[in-house]
Amino acid sequence: MSGGSIPAVSNVAEYFELVRCAQWCGEYSSVALQFPDHLLPYSTQVAEYLSSPGRRVHILADTNYGSCCVDEVAAQRLSTAAIIHFGHSCGSRVLSLPTLFVFGAQSVNVESIEAVFRGIYTAGDYVTVILDTPYYHCRSELVARLRSFGGVVVQRRSLEQNTPQTEEEEHVTDHVSEHVFYVGGESLALTNCILTNGSRKVHSFDPVTGETRLESRRVNKLLIKRFANIEKIKECEIVGILVGTLGIKHFREVIERVKQVCKAAGKKHYVVSIGKPNPAKLGNFLEIAVFVMVGCAENSLLDCAEFYQPIVTPYELEIACVDRPWEVDYISDCSTLIGDANCAIPSVTGPEEEEGTKDCQLSEKFRTLDLAVNFLHDRTWSGLQQRLGEDEPAVLREGQRGIAGFYENETVCDSRMSEGMGEARRVEGNFALSGACPNKPPPL
């Protein structure tokens, strides 16, 4: 479960691994607890357990961006020394704060996972097993059960970052595994797994529904949608760089690389930061034809069917603009594009360098029109107009006085007040209603 409905938690201490959390944050004087929306009902119980006389505990909710990423900016505003991230995590690198990841120990029948696995694969197959975060707690047991399969690797996830005990997430190279077995339900994590493993056969098993699917059949449909967006990038003139994170390592470098790609392709670009994107927010930027999402590997793969403009990834932008080759395994982690020797961005020579004189620079500057301003000029409606000198000035009139329930210039009480609300009188700092309607509001 990567998000959605509130899980039924019978044992809060076991589900949220509170003993491990208390041991980890014992050395920190201030700790922030980040919860996704569906786990917020349990946040106060967790905070009470982890609170102590020498430690301040803060609850972070309603993150500015995806809940799978660590909201380090919000934690730093509270001057916290560390952060514990609860729920699903995309595994993106955190900037600097010591971070502990608690995925949530959702109950699962490991025997059923083993039975499905043995029904699909043989002892000679090389398989990478990826456990979705709620089922990661059973990794050790699953490894023991699949020990007879010599070519099986159960992927390891990072449980801590920016601490001495940090354990890097294990990535399996192409020549090691031919198959991927994903344990988890439908989610952005599964979509990312399918796209980034295009050269392998991907099977998924949902422990909740018991459904097993060959996900490799879906990869063509997903890639066709992504490829259609690439064609739209080639035709557009204005690109919006959508900031989808402020807490992932190297996100600034990725934004700078996207800017360079846009300049090399001769496209105008604007940086837009609006938090969690939705059609209403992005609909305010009609002059922008395509948005490029700079975020984590999962939140970058937005389904833009409901949006007015397509939302693409930096990888797709480079395919359209600088002739980056289309890889069999999709690149969703935009940080891997930094310093990639396989795709060099051509340098752009500005007009001022070609002409060499200030006069030519100024003439080129005034001759180059801003595309967004032109778009706004051509629109039939461009916002409220002042119309100075065109309309007669309005006559100022005195408005009403009083409170919403009754105003001074009213002579007849509202029917709802006359039926029982009555006269307003002050009682212990609050207003109680009884009797007839007053002629003026009570004193404050």
Short mmCIF file of C-alpha atoms in Angstrom, two decimals:
data_model
loop_
_atom_site.label_atom_id
_atom_site.label_comp_id
_atom_site.label_asym_id
_atom_site.label_seq_id
_atom_site.Cartn_x
_atom_site.Cartn_y
_atom_site.Cartn_z
CA MET A 1 0.00 0.00 0.00
CA SER A 2 1.71 3.15 -1.22
CA GLY A 3 -1.09 5.43 -0.17
CA GLY A 4 -4.87 5.73 -0.19
CA SER A 5 -7.22 4.33 2.46
CA ILE A 6 -6.41 4.23 6.17
CA PRO A 7 -4.90 0.84 7.05
CA ALA A 8 -6.37 -1.12 9.94
CA VAL A 9 -3.58 -1.12 12.53
CA SER A 10 -4.21 -3.39 15.51
CA ASN A 11 -0.80 -2.85 17.10
CA VAL A 12 0.54 0.67 16.58
CA ALA A 13 3.89 -0.04 18.26
CA GLU A 14 4.55 -3.01 16.00
CA TYR A 15 3.30 -1.44 12.76
CA PHE A 16 5.38 1.74 13.19
CA GLU A 17 8.37 -0.03 14.80
CA LEU A 18 8.30 2.38 17.73
CA VAL A 19 11.02 0.57 19.67
CA ARG A 20 13.46 1.02 16.78
CA CYS A 21 12.36 4.65 16.37
CA ALA A 22 12.95 5.41 20.07
CA GLN A 23 16.41 3.86 19.97
CA TRP A 24 17.33 5.76 16.81
CA CYS A 25 16.20 9.23 17.93
CA GLY A 26 17.60 8.92 21.45
CA GLU A 27 20.61 11.11 20.63
CA TYR A 28 18.58 13.92 19.03
CA SER A 29 16.97 16.74 21.01
CA SER A 30 14.40 17.59 18.32
CA VAL A 31 12.83 15.17 15.84
CA ALA A 32 10.26 15.72 13.08
CA LEU A 33 7.77 12.96 12.23
CA GLN A 34 6.51 13.00 8.64
CA PHE A 35 3.28 11.13 7.87
CA PRO A 36 1.33 10.70 4.64
CA ASP A 37 -2.34 11.64 4.76
CA HIS A 38 -3.65 8.10 5.24
CA LEU A 39 -1.45 7.52 8.32
CA LEU A 40 -2.18 10.83 10.07
CA PRO A 41 -4.82 9.32 12.41
CA TYR A 42 -2.00 7.47 14.18
CA SER A 43 0.43 10.39 14.33
CA THR A 44 -0.50 11.58 17.84
CA GLN A 45 -0.03 8.10 19.33
CA VAL A 46 3.40 7.82 17.73
CA ALA A 47 4.38 11.32 18.87
CA GLU A 48 3.31 10.60 22.46
CA TYR A 49 5.39 7.42 22.51
CA LEU A 50 8.53 9.15 21.18
CA SER A 51 8.20 12.31 23.30
CA SER A 52 10.43 12.69 26.35
CA PRO A 53 11.44 15.53 28.70
CA GLY A 54 14.64 16.13 26.76
CA ARG A 55 13.23 15.76 23.25
CA ARG A 56 10.81 17.89 21.19
CA VAL A 57 8.70 16.02 18.65
CA HIS A 58 6.98 17.73 15.70
CA ILE A 59 4.39 16.23 13.35
CA LEU A 60 4.71 17.11 9.66
CA ALA A 61 1.59 16.73 7.54
CA ASP A 62 0.29 18.05 4.21
CA THR A 63 3.70 18.15 2.55
CA ASN A 64 4.28 20.67 -0.22
CA TYR A 65 5.22 17.95 -2.68
CA GLY A 66 4.86 14.17 -2.82
CA SER A 67 4.59 12.39 0.52
CA CYS A 68 7.05 9.73 -0.70
CA CYS A 69 9.87 12.31 -0.50
CA VAL A 70 11.36 13.60 2.75
CA ASP A 71 10.14 17.14 3.44
CA GLU A 72 13.48 18.43 4.68
CA VAL A 73 12.54 22.08 4.10
CA ALA A 74 9.61 21.88 6.53
CA ALA A 75 11.78 20.07 9.08
CA GLN A 76 14.49 22.74 8.87
CA ARG A 77 11.92 25.48 9.48
CA LEU A 78 11.27 23.84 12.84
CA SER A 79 15.03 23.60 13.52
CA THR A 80 14.83 19.84 13.99
CA ALA A 81 17.99 17.76 14.19
CA ALA A 82 16.55 14.67 12.48
CA ILE A 83 13.45 13.36 10.75
CA ILE A 84 11.56 10.06 10.75
CA HIS A 85 9.68 9.38 7.53
CA PHE A 86 6.67 7.05 7.88
CA GLY A 87 4.89 5.27 5.05
CA HIS A 88 5.85 4.67 1.45
CA SER A 89 9.18 6.10 0.30
CA CYS A 90 10.57 6.50 -3.21
CA GLY A 91 14.11 6.11 -1.88
CA SER A 92 15.39 9.45 -3.20
CA ARG A 93 18.54 10.82 -1.62
CA VAL A 94 17.96 13.33 1.19
CA LEU A 95 19.99 16.54 1.23
CA SER A 96 21.57 16.62 4.69
CA LEU A 97 19.27 15.77 7.63
CA PRO A 98 19.70 12.39 9.34
CA THR A 99 16.65 10.40 8.26
CA LEU A 100 15.07 7.15 9.41
CA PHE A 101 12.56 5.37 7.15
CA VAL A 102 9.69 3.40 8.67
CA PHE A 103 7.62 1.80 5.93
CA GLY A 104 4.96 0.22 8.12
CA ALA A 105 4.79 -3.51 8.80
CA GLN A 106 1.63 -4.57 6.97
CA SER A 107 0.64 -8.17 7.63
CA VAL A 108 1.37 -10.54 4.73
CA ASN A 109 1.42 -14.28 4.14
CA VAL A 110 4.99 -15.00 3.05
CA GLU A 111 4.04 -18.57 2.11
CA SER A 112 1.68 -17.25 -0.56
CA ILE A 113 4.46 -15.09 -2.03
CA GLU A 114 6.76 -18.11 -2.14
CA ALA A 115 4.07 -20.27 -3.76
CA VAL A 116 3.40 -17.71 -6.51
CA PHE A 117 7.13 -17.26 -7.11
CA ARG A 118 7.74 -21.00 -7.46
CA GLY A 119 4.81 -21.25 -9.86
CA ILE A 120 6.39 -18.74 -12.25
CA TYR A 121 10.15 -19.31 -12.08
CA THR A 122 12.53 -22.25 -12.10
CA ALA A 123 15.79 -22.79 -10.24
CA GLY A 124 17.86 -21.62 -13.22
CA ASP A 125 16.18 -18.24 -13.63
CA TYR A 126 17.91 -15.01 -12.60
CA VAL A 127 15.26 -12.97 -10.83
CA THR A 128 15.24 -9.65 -8.97
CA VAL A 129 12.54 -9.53 -6.30
CA ILE A 130 11.28 -6.04 -5.40
CA LEU A 131 9.14 -5.74 -2.28
CA ASP A 132 6.87 -2.71 -2.01
CA THR A 133 7.57 -0.78 1.18
CA PRO A 134 4.69 -2.16 3.34
CA TYR A 135 6.01 -5.70 2.80
CA TYR A 136 9.71 -4.97 3.15
CA HIS A 137 9.69 -6.16 6.78
CA CYS A 138 9.40 -9.78 5.55
CA ARG A 139 12.54 -9.56 3.38
CA SER A 140 14.70 -11.75 5.63
CA GLU A 141 12.09 -14.51 5.78
CA LEU A 142 11.58 -14.41 2.02
CA VAL A 143 15.33 -14.60 1.38
CA ALA A 144 15.51 -17.74 3.52
CA ARG A 145 12.59 -19.35 1.71
CA LEU A 146 14.04 -18.65 -1.76
CA ARG A 147 17.57 -19.72 -0.88
CA SER A 148 17.26 -22.77 -3.14
CA PHE A 149 17.04 -20.43 -6.15
CA GLY A 150 20.67 -19.54 -6.78
CA GLY A 151 19.95 -16.65 -9.15
CA VAL A 152 17.47 -14.75 -6.96
CA VAL A 153 18.28 -11.35 -5.44
CA VAL A 154 15.80 -9.65 -3.10
CA GLN A 155 16.43 -5.93 -3.50
CA ARG A 156 17.56 -4.03 -0.43
CA ARG A 157 16.18 -0.59 0.50
CA SER A 158 17.77 2.23 2.47
CA LEU A 159 16.46 2.34 6.03
CA GLU A 160 18.61 5.33 7.05
CA GLN A 161 20.28 8.24 5.31
CA ASN A 162 22.95 10.72 6.39
CA THR A 163 23.86 8.61 9.41
CA PRO A 164 26.88 6.37 10.14
CA GLN A 165 24.58 3.35 9.70
CA THR A 166 23.38 4.42 6.25
CA GLU A 167 22.91 1.41 3.97
CA GLU A 168 22.77 2.09 0.26
CA GLU A 169 19.88 0.72 -1.75
CA GLU A 170 20.94 -2.28 -3.80
CA HIS A 171 20.62 -1.93 -7.58
CA VAL A 172 20.93 -4.97 -9.82
CA THR A 173 22.62 -4.55 -13.20
CA ASP A 174 21.18 -5.73 -16.50
CA HIS A 175 23.37 -8.81 -16.97
CA VAL A 176 22.47 -10.22 -13.53
CA SER A 177 18.70 -10.55 -13.76
CA GLU A 178 16.42 -11.50 -16.63
CA HIS A 179 13.17 -11.25 -14.67
CA VAL A 180 11.63 -8.94 -12.06
CA PHE A 181 9.11 -10.14 -9.48
CA TYR A 182 7.29 -7.20 -7.85
CA VAL A 183 5.30 -7.72 -4.63
CA GLY A 184 2.75 -4.95 -4.12
CA GLY A 185 -0.42 -3.35 -5.42
CA GLU A 186 -1.10 -0.87 -8.21
CA SER A 187 0.90 2.31 -7.57
CA LEU A 188 3.35 4.78 -9.07
CA ALA A 189 6.11 2.58 -7.68
CA LEU A 190 4.88 -0.31 -9.83
CA THR A 191 4.63 1.94 -12.90
CA ASN A 192 8.19 3.11 -12.33
CA CYS A 193 9.33 -0.50 -11.95
CA ILE A 194 7.70 -1.50 -15.25
CA LEU A 195 9.22 1.38 -17.25
CA THR A 196 12.72 1.15 -15.80
CA ASN A 197 12.85 -2.61 -16.45
CA GLY A 198 11.75 -2.60 -20.06
CA SER A 199 14.37 -5.17 -21.04
CA ARG A 200 13.13 -7.70 -18.47
CA LYS A 201 9.95 -9.68 -17.93
CA VAL A 202 8.09 -8.13 -15.00
CA HIS A 203 5.55 -10.12 -12.98
CA SER A 204 3.61 -8.55 -10.12
CA PHE A 205 1.80 -10.15 -7.19
CA ASP A 206 -0.67 -8.24 -5.01
CA PRO A 207 -0.87 -9.92 -1.56
CA VAL A 208 -4.16 -8.14 -0.79
CA THR A 209 -6.12 -9.34 -3.83
CA GLY A 210 -3.99 -12.39 -4.62
CA GLU A 211 -3.76 -11.29 -8.28
CA THR A 212 -0.70 -12.14 -10.39
CA ARG A 213 -0.02 -10.31 -13.67
CA LEU A 214 2.58 -10.22 -16.41
CA GLU A 215 3.20 -6.46 -16.38
CA SER A 216 5.49 -6.51 -19.43
CA ARG A 217 2.36 -6.48 -21.61
CA ARG A 218 1.56 -2.99 -20.30
CA VAL A 219 4.92 -1.44 -21.07
CA ASN A 220 4.07 -0.72 -24.72
CA LYS A 221 0.93 1.24 -23.78
CA LEU A 222 2.84 3.26 -21.21
CA LEU A 223 5.67 4.03 -23.63
CA ILE A 224 3.27 5.05 -26.41
CA LYS A 225 1.77 7.69 -24.10
CA ARG A 226 5.22 8.94 -23.14
CA PHE A 227 6.37 9.01 -26.78
CA ALA A 228 3.34 11.10 -27.79
CA ASN A 229 4.45 13.73 -25.27
CA ILE A 230 7.93 13.78 -26.82
CA GLU A 231 6.43 14.81 -30.16
CA LYS A 232 4.61 17.68 -28.44
CA ILE A 233 7.89 18.90 -26.96
CA LYS A 234 9.41 19.24 -30.43
CA GLU A 235 6.56 21.52 -31.55
CA CYS A 236 6.34 23.79 -28.49
CA GLU A 237 8.10 27.14 -28.04
CA ILE A 238 7.65 27.75 -24.29
CA VAL A 239 8.59 25.17 -21.66
CA GLY A 240 7.69 25.33 -18.00
CA ILE A 241 10.16 23.77 -15.55
CA LEU A 242 7.91 22.42 -12.80
CA VAL A 243 9.72 22.15 -9.46
CA GLY A 244 8.42 18.96 -7.87
CA THR A 245 10.81 18.75 -4.93
CA LEU A 246 13.01 20.85 -2.67
CA GLY A 247 14.53 18.06 -0.62
CA ILE A 248 16.16 15.68 -3.10
CA LYS A 249 19.89 15.75 -3.62
CA HIS A 250 21.06 17.39 -6.88
CA PHE A 251 17.63 18.82 -7.77
CA ARG A 252 19.21 22.24 -8.41
CA GLU A 253 21.71 20.68 -10.80
CA VAL A 254 18.88 18.96 -12.65
CA ILE A 255 17.01 22.26 -13.04
CA GLU A 256 20.15 23.90 -14.45
CA ARG A 257 20.59 21.03 -16.91
CA VAL A 258 16.97 21.36 -18.06
CA LYS A 259 17.58 25.09 -18.64
CA GLN A 260 20.63 24.31 -20.77
CA VAL A 261 18.64 21.79 -22.82
CA CYS A 262 15.92 24.37 -23.47
CA LYS A 263 18.48 26.98 -24.52
CA ALA A 264 20.20 24.51 -26.85
CA ALA A 265 16.85 23.77 -28.51
CA GLY A 266 15.94 27.47 -28.82
CA LYS A 267 12.98 27.22 -26.45
CA LYS A 268 11.91 29.79 -23.90
CA HIS A 269 11.68 28.41 -20.36
CA TYR A 270 10.13 29.50 -17.06
CA VAL A 271 10.64 27.94 -13.63
CA VAL A 272 7.33 27.29 -11.84
CA SER A 273 7.01 26.17 -8.21
CA ILE A 274 3.40 25.58 -7.09
CA GLY A 275 3.65 22.61 -4.74
CA LYS A 276 1.46 19.66 -5.67
CA PRO A 277 0.34 20.20 -9.29
CA ASN A 278 -3.28 19.96 -10.37
CA PRO A 279 -5.14 21.04 -13.53
CA ALA A 280 -6.47 24.23 -11.93
CA LYS A 281 -3.01 25.46 -10.93
CA LEU A 282 -1.28 24.67 -14.21
CA GLY A 283 -4.25 25.99 -16.19
CA ASN A 284 -3.22 29.50 -15.16
CA PHE A 285 -0.14 29.21 -17.41
CA LEU A 286 -1.79 28.81 -20.80
CA GLU A 287 1.20 30.30 -22.60
CA ILE A 288 3.31 27.32 -21.49
CA ALA A 289 2.84 24.43 -23.91
CA VAL A 290 4.74 21.69 -22.02
CA PHE A 291 5.80 21.25 -18.39
CA VAL A 292 8.94 19.37 -17.37
CA MET A 293 8.61 17.83 -13.91
CA VAL A 294 11.79 17.88 -11.82
CA GLY A 295 10.99 15.50 -8.98
CA CYS A 296 11.55 12.02 -7.70
CA ALA A 297 11.40 8.96 -9.92
CA GLU A 298 7.76 8.25 -9.02
CA ASN A 299 6.16 11.70 -8.95
CA SER A 300 7.72 12.60 -12.30
CA LEU A 301 5.58 9.97 -14.04
CA LEU A 302 2.29 11.86 -13.73
CA ASP A 303 -0.72 10.79 -15.75
CA CYS A 304 -1.47 14.08 -17.51
CA ALA A 305 -4.81 12.98 -19.03
CA GLU A 306 -6.69 15.53 -16.88
CA PHE A 307 -4.20 18.35 -17.43
CA TYR A 308 -4.40 20.95 -20.20
CA GLN A 309 -0.68 20.61 -20.98
CA PRO A 310 1.46 17.47 -21.07
CA ILE A 311 3.86 16.91 -18.16
CA VAL A 312 7.10 15.22 -19.22
CA THR A 313 10.32 14.15 -17.53
CA PRO A 314 13.82 15.62 -18.07
CA TYR A 315 14.74 12.38 -19.83
CA GLU A 316 11.95 12.86 -22.39
CA LEU A 317 12.95 16.50 -22.86
CA GLU A 318 16.49 15.48 -23.78
CA ILE A 319 15.21 12.87 -26.23
CA ALA A 320 13.20 15.55 -28.02
CA CYS A 321 15.71 18.40 -27.89
CA VAL A 322 19.29 17.09 -27.88
CA ASP A 323 18.93 13.74 -29.64
CA ARG A 324 19.43 11.56 -26.59
CA PRO A 325 18.92 7.92 -27.62
CA TRP A 326 15.79 6.16 -26.41
CA GLU A 327 16.89 3.50 -23.94
CA VAL A 328 15.17 0.15 -23.54
CA ASP A 329 15.14 0.74 -19.78
CA TYR A 330 13.41 4.07 -19.15
CA ILE A 331 15.36 6.61 -17.03
CA SER A 332 12.98 8.02 -14.43
CA ASP A 333 15.62 9.14 -11.92
CA CYS A 334 16.56 12.54 -13.32
CA SER A 335 19.65 12.83 -11.10
CA THR A 336 21.35 10.14 -13.20
CA LEU A 337 21.30 12.52 -16.19
CA ILE A 338 23.80 14.87 -14.53
CA GLY A 339 27.23 14.50 -16.08
CA ASP A 340 26.07 11.77 -18.46
CA ALA A 341 28.82 11.33 -21.04
CA ASN A 342 26.41 9.57 -23.43
CA CYS A 343 24.49 12.79 -24.05
CA ALA A 344 26.44 16.04 -24.26
CA ILE A 345 24.39 19.24 -24.39
CA PRO A 346 25.62 21.48 -27.22
CA SER A 347 26.91 24.86 -26.12
CA VAL A 348 24.85 27.89 -27.09
CA THR A 349 26.53 30.96 -28.56
CA GLY A 350 24.56 34.07 -27.73
CA PRO A 351 24.01 36.85 -30.27
CA GLU A 352 26.17 39.20 -28.21
CA GLU A 353 29.17 36.95 -28.68
CA GLU A 354 28.63 36.77 -32.43
CA GLU A 355 28.26 40.52 -33.02
CA GLY A 356 30.85 41.71 -30.51
CA THR A 357 29.54 45.27 -30.07
CA LYS A 358 27.18 46.86 -27.56
CA ASP A 359 25.02 48.37 -30.30
CA CYS A 360 24.37 44.97 -31.80
CA GLN A 361 23.65 43.58 -28.36
CA LEU A 362 21.01 46.24 -27.67
CA SER A 363 19.40 45.93 -31.08
CA GLU A 364 19.21 42.15 -30.68
CA LYS A 365 17.77 42.56 -27.18
CA PHE A 366 14.98 44.88 -28.36
CA ARG A 367 14.39 42.85 -31.50
CA THR A 368 13.87 39.61 -29.55
CA LEU A 369 10.27 39.56 -28.32
CA ASP A 370 9.19 37.69 -25.26
CA LEU A 371 6.93 34.84 -26.35
CA ALA A 372 4.86 34.87 -23.19
CA VAL A 373 4.12 38.60 -23.56
CA ASN A 374 3.06 38.06 -27.16
CA PHE A 375 0.75 35.25 -26.09
CA LEU A 376 -0.84 37.46 -23.44
CA HIS A 377 -1.25 40.30 -25.95
CA ASP A 378 -3.12 38.07 -28.40
CA ARG A 379 -5.60 36.79 -25.82
CA THR A 380 -9.13 38.19 -25.96
CA TRP A 381 -9.15 38.60 -22.17
CA SER A 382 -5.98 39.53 -20.33
CA GLY A 383 -7.22 40.27 -16.82
CA LEU A 384 -8.88 43.23 -15.11
CA GLN A 385 -8.18 46.59 -16.74
CA GLN A 386 -7.80 49.92 -14.91
CA ARG A 387 -9.48 51.92 -17.71
CA LEU A 388 -8.06 55.20 -16.32
CA GLY A 389 -9.98 58.22 -17.58
CA GLU A 390 -12.55 56.09 -19.42
CA ASP A 391 -15.09 55.42 -16.66
CA GLU A 392 -16.77 57.85 -14.25
CA PRO A 393 -15.46 57.55 -10.69
CA ALA A 394 -17.75 55.62 -8.37
CA VAL A 395 -19.64 57.49 -5.59
CA LEU A 396 -18.54 56.47 -2.10
CA ARG A 397 -21.38 55.50 0.21
CA GLU A 398 -21.35 54.51 3.85
CA GLY A 399 -21.76 50.80 4.37
CA GLN A 400 -23.43 48.80 7.12
CA ARG A 401 -22.28 48.60 10.75
CA GLY A 402 -22.67 45.78 13.20
CA ILE A 403 -22.23 42.04 13.19
CA ALA A 404 -23.38 39.45 10.67
CA GLY A 405 -26.41 38.55 12.79
CA PHE A 406 -27.73 42.12 13.02
CA TYR A 407 -26.79 45.58 11.64
CA GLU A 408 -27.55 49.04 13.09
CA ASN A 409 -29.71 50.23 10.18
CA GLU A 410 -31.97 47.16 10.30
CA THR A 411 -35.37 47.81 11.91
CA VAL A 412 -36.88 44.35 11.65
CA CYS A 413 -35.19 41.26 13.05
CA ASP A 414 -34.44 38.36 10.85
CA SER A 415 -37.06 35.64 11.18
CA ARG A 416 -34.48 33.15 12.35
CA MET A 417 -33.47 35.47 15.21
CA SER A 418 -37.05 36.22 16.26
CA GLU A 419 -37.81 32.51 16.51
CA GLY A 420 -35.42 31.91 19.34
CA MET A 421 -32.02 33.45 18.90
CA GLY A 422 -33.06 36.66 20.70
CA GLU A 423 -31.07 39.40 22.36
CA ALA A 424 -27.28 39.26 22.43
CA ARG A 425 -25.70 39.62 25.81
CA ARG A 426 -22.16 39.04 27.02
CA VAL A 427 -21.55 36.04 29.26
CA GLU A 428 -18.00 35.21 30.41
CA GLY A 429 -16.41 36.63 27.30
CA ASN A 430 -18.83 34.80 24.94
CA PHE A 431 -22.16 35.88 23.49
CA ALA A 432 -25.38 34.13 24.53
CA LEU A 433 -28.72 34.88 22.81
CA SER A 434 -32.05 35.44 24.59
CA GLY A 435 -35.02 37.87 24.54
CA ALA A 436 -35.82 40.46 21.89
CA CYS A 437 -33.69 41.78 19.06
CA PRO A 438 -31.31 44.64 20.05
CA ASN A 439 -31.16 48.01 18.33
CA LYS A 440 -27.38 47.84 18.05
CA PRO A 441 -24.66 45.23 18.41
CA PRO A 442 -23.37 44.48 21.91
CA PRO A 443 -20.07 46.05 22.96
CA LEU A 444 -16.92 44.07 22.20
#
